[in-house]
XYZ file of C-alpha atoms in Angstrom:
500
model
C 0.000 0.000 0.000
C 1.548 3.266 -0.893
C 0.745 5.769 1.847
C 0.975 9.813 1.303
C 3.877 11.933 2.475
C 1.141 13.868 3.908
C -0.270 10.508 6.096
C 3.720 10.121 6.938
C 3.753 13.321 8.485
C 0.811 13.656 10.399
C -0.204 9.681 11.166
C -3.485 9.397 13.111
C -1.777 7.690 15.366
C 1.318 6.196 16.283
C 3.046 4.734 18.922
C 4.108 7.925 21.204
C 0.957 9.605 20.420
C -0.891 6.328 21.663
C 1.145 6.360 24.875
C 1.272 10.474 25.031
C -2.667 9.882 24.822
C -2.747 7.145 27.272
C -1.307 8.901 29.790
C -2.969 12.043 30.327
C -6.148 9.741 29.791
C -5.441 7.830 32.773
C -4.269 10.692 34.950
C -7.487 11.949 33.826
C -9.434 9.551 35.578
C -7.155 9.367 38.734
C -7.510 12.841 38.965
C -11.625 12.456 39.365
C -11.178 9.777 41.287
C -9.042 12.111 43.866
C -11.743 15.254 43.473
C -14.818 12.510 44.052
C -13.646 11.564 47.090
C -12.657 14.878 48.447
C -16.142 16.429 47.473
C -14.822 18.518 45.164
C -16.703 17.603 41.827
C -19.845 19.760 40.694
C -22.277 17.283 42.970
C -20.785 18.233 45.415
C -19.482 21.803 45.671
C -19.923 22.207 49.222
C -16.647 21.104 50.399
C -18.370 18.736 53.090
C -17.843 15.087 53.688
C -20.494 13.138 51.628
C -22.869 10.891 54.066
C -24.094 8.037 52.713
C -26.434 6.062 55.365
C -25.275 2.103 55.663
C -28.091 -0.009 54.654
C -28.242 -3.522 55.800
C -29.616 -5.650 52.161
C -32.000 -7.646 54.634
C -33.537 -4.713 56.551
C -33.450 -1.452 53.937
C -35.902 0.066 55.736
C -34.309 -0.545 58.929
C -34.850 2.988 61.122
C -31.156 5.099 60.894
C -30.339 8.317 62.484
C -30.667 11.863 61.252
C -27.833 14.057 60.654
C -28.763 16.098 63.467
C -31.553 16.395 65.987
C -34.757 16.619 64.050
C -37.909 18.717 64.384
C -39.967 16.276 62.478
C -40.312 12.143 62.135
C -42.416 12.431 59.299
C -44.099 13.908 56.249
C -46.854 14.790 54.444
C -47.058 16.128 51.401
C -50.125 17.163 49.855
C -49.673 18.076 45.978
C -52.328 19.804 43.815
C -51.979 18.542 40.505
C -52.541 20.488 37.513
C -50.938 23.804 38.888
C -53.083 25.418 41.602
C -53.425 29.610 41.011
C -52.024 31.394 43.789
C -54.070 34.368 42.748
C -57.422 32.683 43.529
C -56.300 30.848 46.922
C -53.463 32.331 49.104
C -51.690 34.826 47.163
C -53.595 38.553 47.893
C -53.084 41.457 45.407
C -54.780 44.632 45.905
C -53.217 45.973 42.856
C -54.691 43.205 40.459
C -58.111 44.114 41.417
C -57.408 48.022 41.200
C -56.082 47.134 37.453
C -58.900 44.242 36.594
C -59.642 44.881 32.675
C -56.429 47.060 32.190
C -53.134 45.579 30.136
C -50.506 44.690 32.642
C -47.661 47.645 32.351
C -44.588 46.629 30.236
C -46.365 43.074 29.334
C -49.366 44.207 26.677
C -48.144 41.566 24.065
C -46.716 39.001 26.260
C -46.377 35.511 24.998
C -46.801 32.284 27.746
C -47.215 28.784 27.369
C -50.490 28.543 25.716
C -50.447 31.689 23.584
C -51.107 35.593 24.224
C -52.711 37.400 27.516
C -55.247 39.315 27.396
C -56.124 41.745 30.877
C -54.726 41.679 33.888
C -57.639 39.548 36.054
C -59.038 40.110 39.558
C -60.077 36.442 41.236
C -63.637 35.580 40.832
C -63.432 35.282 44.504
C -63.179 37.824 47.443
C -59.801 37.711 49.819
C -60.978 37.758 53.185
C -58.753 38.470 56.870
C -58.286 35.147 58.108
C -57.330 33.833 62.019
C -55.568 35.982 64.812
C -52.811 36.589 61.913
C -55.324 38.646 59.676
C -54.198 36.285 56.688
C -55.923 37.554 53.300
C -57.235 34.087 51.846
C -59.810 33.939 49.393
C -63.353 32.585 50.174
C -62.850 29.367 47.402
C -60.803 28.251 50.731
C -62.531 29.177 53.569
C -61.971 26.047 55.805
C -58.826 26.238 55.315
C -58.778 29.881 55.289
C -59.545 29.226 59.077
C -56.422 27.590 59.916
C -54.454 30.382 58.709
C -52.627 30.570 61.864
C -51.536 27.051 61.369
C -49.798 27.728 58.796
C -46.376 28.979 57.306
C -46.632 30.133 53.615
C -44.143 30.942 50.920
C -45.361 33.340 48.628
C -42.186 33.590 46.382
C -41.799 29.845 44.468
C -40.158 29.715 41.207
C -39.802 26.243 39.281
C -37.931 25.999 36.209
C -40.470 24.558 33.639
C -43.845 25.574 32.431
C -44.968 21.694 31.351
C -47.017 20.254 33.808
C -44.947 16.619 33.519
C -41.399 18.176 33.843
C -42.855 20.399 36.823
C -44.631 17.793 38.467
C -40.990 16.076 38.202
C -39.170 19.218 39.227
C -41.944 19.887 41.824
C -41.339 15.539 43.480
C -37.610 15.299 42.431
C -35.850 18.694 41.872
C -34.741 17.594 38.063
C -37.472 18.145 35.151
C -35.950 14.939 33.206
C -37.699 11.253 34.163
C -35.262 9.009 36.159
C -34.787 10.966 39.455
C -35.627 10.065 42.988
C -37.736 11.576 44.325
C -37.846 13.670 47.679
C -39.947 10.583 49.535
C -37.531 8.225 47.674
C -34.620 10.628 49.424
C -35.954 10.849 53.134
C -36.385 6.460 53.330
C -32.970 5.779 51.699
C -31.639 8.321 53.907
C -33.770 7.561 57.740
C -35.681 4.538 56.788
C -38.734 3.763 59.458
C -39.830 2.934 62.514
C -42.911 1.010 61.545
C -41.778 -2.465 59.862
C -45.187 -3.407 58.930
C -46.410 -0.849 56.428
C -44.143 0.988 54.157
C -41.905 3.437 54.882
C -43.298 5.663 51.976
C -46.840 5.622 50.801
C -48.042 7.402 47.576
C -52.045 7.916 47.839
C -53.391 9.393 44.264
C -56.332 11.134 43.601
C -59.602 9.576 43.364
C -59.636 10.581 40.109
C -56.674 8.684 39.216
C -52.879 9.657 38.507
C -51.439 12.806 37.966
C -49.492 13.459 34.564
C -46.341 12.259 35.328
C -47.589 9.429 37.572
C -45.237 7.120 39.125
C -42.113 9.141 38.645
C -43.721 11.649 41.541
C -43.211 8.778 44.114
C -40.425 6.853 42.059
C -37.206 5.431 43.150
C -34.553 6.893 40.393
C -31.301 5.937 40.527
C -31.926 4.630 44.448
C -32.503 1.050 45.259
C -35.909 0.454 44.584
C -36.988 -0.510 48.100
C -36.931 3.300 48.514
C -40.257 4.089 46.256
C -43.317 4.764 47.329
C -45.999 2.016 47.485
C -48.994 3.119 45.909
C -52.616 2.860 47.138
C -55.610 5.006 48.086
C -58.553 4.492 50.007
C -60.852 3.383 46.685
C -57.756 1.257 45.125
C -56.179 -1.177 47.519
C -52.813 -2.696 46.618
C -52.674 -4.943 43.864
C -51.834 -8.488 44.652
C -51.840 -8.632 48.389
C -54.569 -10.812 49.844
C -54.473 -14.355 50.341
C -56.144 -16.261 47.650
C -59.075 -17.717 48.452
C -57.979 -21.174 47.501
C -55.343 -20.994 49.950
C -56.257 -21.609 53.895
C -54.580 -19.339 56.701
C -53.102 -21.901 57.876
C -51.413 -23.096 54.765
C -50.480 -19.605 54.087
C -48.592 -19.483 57.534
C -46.912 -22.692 57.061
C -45.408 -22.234 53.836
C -44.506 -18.746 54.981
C -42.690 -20.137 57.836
C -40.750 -23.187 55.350
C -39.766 -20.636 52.985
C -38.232 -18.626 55.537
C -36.236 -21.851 56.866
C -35.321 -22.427 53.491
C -34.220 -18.419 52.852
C -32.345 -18.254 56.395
C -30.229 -21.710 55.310
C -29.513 -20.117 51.813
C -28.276 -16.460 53.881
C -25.476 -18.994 55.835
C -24.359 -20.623 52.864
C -24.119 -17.430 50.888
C -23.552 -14.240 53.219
C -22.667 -12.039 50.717
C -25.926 -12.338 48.563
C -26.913 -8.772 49.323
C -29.824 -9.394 46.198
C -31.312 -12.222 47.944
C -31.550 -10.664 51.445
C -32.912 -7.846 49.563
C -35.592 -10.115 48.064
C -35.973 -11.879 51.411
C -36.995 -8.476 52.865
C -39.309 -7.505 50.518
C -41.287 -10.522 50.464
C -41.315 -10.555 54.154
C -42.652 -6.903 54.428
C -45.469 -7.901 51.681
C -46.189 -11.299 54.298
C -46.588 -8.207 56.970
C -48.595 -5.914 54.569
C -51.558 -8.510 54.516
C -52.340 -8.395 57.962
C -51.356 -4.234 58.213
C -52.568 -2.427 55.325
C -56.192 -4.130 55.263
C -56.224 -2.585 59.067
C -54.991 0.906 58.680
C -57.112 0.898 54.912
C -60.418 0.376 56.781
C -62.028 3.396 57.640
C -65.020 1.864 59.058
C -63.746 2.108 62.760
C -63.799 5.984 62.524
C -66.852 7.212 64.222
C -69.336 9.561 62.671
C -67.890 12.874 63.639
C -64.764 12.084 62.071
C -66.214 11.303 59.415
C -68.138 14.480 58.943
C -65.062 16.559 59.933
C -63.452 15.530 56.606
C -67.033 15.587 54.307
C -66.245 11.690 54.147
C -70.028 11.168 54.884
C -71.141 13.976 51.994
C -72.690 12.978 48.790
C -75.734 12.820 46.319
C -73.958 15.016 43.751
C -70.914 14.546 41.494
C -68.845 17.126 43.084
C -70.305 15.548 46.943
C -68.593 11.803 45.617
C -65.143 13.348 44.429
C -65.148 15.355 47.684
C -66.076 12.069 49.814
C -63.403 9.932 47.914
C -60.909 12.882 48.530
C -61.785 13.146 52.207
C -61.391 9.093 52.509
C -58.108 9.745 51.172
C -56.799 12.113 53.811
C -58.192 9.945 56.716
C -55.874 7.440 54.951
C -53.439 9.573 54.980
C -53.494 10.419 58.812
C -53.688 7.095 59.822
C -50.541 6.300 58.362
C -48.839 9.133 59.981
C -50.641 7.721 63.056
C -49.129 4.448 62.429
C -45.277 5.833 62.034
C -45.064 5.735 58.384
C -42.459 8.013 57.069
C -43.491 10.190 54.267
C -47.073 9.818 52.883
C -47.796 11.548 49.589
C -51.453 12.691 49.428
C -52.452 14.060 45.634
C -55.452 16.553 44.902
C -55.855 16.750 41.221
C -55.041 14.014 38.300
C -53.878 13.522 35.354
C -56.856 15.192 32.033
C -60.036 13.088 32.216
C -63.109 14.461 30.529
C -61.150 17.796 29.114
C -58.494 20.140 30.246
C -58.865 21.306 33.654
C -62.087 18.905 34.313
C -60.459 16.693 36.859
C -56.828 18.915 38.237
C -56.474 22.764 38.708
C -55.392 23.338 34.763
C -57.824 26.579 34.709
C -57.028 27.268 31.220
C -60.486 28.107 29.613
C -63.218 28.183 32.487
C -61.255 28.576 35.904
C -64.332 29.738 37.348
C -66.956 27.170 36.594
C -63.983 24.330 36.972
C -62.146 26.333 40.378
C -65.729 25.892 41.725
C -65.297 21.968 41.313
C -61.837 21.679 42.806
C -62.071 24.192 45.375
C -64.618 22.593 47.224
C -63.185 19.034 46.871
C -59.397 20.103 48.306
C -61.188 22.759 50.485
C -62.534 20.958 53.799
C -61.103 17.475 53.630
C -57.985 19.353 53.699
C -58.961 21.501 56.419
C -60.429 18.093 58.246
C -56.645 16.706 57.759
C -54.591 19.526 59.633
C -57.406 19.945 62.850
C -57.359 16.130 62.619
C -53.887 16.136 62.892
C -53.798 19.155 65.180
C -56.322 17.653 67.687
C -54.359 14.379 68.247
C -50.953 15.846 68.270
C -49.719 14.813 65.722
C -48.255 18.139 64.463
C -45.984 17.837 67.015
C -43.529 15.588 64.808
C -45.021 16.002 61.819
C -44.580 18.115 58.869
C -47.087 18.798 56.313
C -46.479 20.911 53.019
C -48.877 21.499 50.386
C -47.512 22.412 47.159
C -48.215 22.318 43.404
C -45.738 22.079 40.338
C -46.384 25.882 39.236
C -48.729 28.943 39.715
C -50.980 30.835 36.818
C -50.526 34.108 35.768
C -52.178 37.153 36.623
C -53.334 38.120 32.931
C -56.578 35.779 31.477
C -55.919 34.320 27.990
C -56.622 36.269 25.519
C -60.236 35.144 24.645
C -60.130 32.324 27.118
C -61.396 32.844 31.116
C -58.732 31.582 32.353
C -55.236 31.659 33.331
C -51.992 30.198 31.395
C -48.995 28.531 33.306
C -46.569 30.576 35.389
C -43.412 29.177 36.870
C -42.155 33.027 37.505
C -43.704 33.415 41.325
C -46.700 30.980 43.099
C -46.937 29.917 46.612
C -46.645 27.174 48.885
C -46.987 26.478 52.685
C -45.774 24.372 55.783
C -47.291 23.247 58.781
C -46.449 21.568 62.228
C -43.246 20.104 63.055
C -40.749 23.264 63.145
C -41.870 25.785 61.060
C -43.403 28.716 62.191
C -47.480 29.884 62.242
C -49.609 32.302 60.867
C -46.560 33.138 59.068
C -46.119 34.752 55.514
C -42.235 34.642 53.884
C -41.434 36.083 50.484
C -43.907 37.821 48.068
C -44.683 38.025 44.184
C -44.767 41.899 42.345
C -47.733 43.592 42.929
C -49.614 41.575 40.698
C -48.728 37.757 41.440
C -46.842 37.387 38.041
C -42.758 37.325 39.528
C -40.987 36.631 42.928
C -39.327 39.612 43.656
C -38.509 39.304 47.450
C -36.641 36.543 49.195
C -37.027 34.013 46.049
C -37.702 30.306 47.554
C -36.367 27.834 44.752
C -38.162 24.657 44.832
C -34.173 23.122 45.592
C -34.557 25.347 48.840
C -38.004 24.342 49.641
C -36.744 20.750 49.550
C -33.373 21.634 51.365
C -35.932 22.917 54.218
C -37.787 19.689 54.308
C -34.532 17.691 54.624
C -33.444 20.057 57.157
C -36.556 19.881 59.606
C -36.058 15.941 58.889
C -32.485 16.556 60.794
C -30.775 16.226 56.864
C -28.043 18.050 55.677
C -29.069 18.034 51.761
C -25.200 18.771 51.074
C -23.758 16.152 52.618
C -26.905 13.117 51.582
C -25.575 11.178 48.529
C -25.749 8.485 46.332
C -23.427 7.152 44.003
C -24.231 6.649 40.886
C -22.452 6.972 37.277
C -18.944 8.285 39.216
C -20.811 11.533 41.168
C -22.089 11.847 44.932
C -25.504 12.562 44.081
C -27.991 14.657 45.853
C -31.603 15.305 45.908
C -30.744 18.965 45.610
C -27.832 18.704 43.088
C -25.349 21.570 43.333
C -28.036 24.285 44.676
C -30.411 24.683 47.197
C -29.996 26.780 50.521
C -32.395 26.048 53.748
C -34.939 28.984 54.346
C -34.153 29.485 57.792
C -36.215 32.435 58.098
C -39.795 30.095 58.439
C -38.002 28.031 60.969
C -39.040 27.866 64.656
């Protein structure tokens, strides 16, 4: 083959290229190697020591110790689906109704998500003084209006997205992109739980069914899978866990009891099988789960004034049965939190059924005539939730948030009567374990479209959370694909200024 003086000169490669190559490739990778494990890569800009919690492959959800001292044991997280308007529920702006019907200044041929704005829009309903604290809360919320007191809010949210699946995602998992833990995911792998009977995280959708972005709300990520969230509600049981009927008791037990003979033999010949004592321990937490979640599912111990504090016992009209499914849910969801179970995800809102906006808060076209659906059905089984909670003292240790993946802009669509996505400014608020009451942080401009003082990132809300669970969200990892990962990636600062 007759090769080019050009090729001669300037060969692809050669040997001392190859080995010139070869070497700064390899000190390459030493060198990230020796930044990994001093914290110094972009996961981990802190400069702190990473902490990841040692997790036993037979007993994941084994309880482990907080960073710190904690000012809660557990969570619950109530998410409106659909993006909630902060301008109808929580968020007060005087200006907005001065202005209702005028252009808003410096925006007259704005562009969002959907298309152009029309007027700057006063809520269809009035802002009332609410509680000791005087809170302005509109009157689509007036139970919950009346726990004002209880209640920390953030006024000043910004998210990152404007698409209700990437926010629902940024909203449960600080990363718009699919294949992220998420925060419930986070707070197991990192405390686990007392209770070894029921799950240590518990997903309860909407009676409606799923919201967009479903299972990655309550999804594992990169973490072991032990660490999602198990997913039932008070209408939908979980699949696959009762006895079948041709199978006696006491057949069940025995066999249970041979195959864990069997399993414990197969541990001692094989110690280091981390999989199967992983797969041991989840079959023996379903075993427990058949006598445990049938008991803590059925609501028909709760007497009749419980009941009617949530609007369980309500119905005879469409909106009535949503609202008594919804309220079933939260009694659920207290009575895990009664039971010890770490983080309980309660959803208001699901994924489109029957038109946009029909069945979540996606006020796009009709936000009064839908607003007066939802706002009603989140409204008092809500409120029945935190005095429930309040009443048996549960607060005490527990932390509730309610949040939603974005807020709606202060403008109506142009020829629509309703309001477009807004990631700029929305709000969200705390209660119980740690955070203060009656307590407003942060606030949008003067009409509810941008955060302009003390901007809350979602990363910071969720820093917050980690932080009242005793977490330092710099130094919680996982490693995955050569980085220390966190929940909050390289941001994220704890708002220390709605702490007790």
């Amino acid at each position: 083959m007759n090769l080019s003086p050009h090729f001669l000169s300037n060969p692809l490669l050669n040997r001392r290229r190859f080995l010139s190559d070869s070497g700064i490739g390899l000190g390459a990778i030493a060198l990230t190697h020796l930044l990994s494990k001093q914290g110094l890569l972009a996961a981990n800009t802190s400069g702190k020591e990473a902490i990841r919690p040692i997790i036993h492959p037979g007993h994941p959800y084994a309880a482990r110790k907080p960073h710190f001292q904690e000012k809660a044991k557990n969570v619950l997280l109530i998410f409106c689906s659909g993006a909630c308007s902060q301008l109808d529920t929580f968020d007060y702006k005087p200006e907005l109704v001065r202005r209702h019907g005028q252009p808003m200044p410096g925006q007259e041929k704005l562009i969002t998500f959907q298309g152009e704005q029309g007027a700057l829009t006063k809520s269809p309903w009035e802002f009332r003084p609410r509680g000791q604290s005087g809170k302005m809360i509109s009157d689509l919320l007036p139970n919950l209006g009346a726990l004002a007191d209880e209640m920390c809010f953030i006024h000043s949210m910004q998210g990152k997205t404007n698409t209700h699946g990437p926010g629902e995602n940024f909203m449960s998992t600080c990363n718009a992109l699919d294949g992220f833990p998420s925060l419930g995911a986070w707070t197991t792998y990192a405390l686990g739980s007392v209770e070894q009977s029921l799950p240590a995280y518990v997903a309860i959708p909407d009676p409606r069914g799923k919201p967009q972005n479903s299972v990655n709300n309550w999804g594992p990520g990169f973490l072991p899978a032990a660490f999602q969230g198990t997913e039932f509600n008070a209408t939908n049981p979980i699949r696959n866990l009762a006895r079948p009927d041709s199978i006696s008791a006491s057949n069940d037990i025995a066999t249970r009891r041979f195959l864990q003979r069997m399993n414990e033999r197969h541990a001692e010949r094989f110690p280091g099988d981390s999989e199967l004592a992983a797969r041991i321990a989840s079959y023996e937490l379903a075993a427990r789960m058949q006598l445990t979640v049938p008991e803590v599912a059925d609501l028909s111990s709760e007497p009749a004034h419980v009941l009617k504090l949530y609007g369980a016992d309500e119905g005879g009209s469409k909106t009535n049965d949503i609202r008594a499914a919804y309220a079933r849910n939260c009694i659920l969801a207290r009575r895990l939190v009664e039971k010890g179970v770490r983080f309980v995800q309660l959803f208001n809102g699901a994924y489109q059924t029957g038109g946009e906006g029909t069945s979540n808060w996606d006020g796009h076209k009709e936000l009064f005539k839908q607003y007066s659906v939802h706002g009603p059905v989140l409204d008092k089984p809500t409120a029945g939730l935190l005095l429930d909670l309040k009443q048996r003292g549960l607060l005490e240790h527990t932390l509730v948030v309610w949040c939603t993946e974005f807020g709606r802009m202060p403008t109506f669509q142009k020829g629509s009567q309703g309001r477009d996505h807004n990631p700029a400014g929305f709000t969200c608020w705390m209660a119980g374990a740690g955070v203060k009451k009656g307590f407003s942080y942060g606030a949008t401009d003067e009409f509810g479209y941008k955060a302009v003082e003390n901007v809350v990132t979602v990363y910071d809300l969720h820093a917050t959370i980690l932080h009242l669970l005793g977490l330092d969200h710099e130094r919680l990892t996982y490693y995955h694909n050569g980085l220390e990962r966190r929940l909050t990636d390289v941001h994220g600062e704890v708002v220390k200024e709605v702490l007790i």
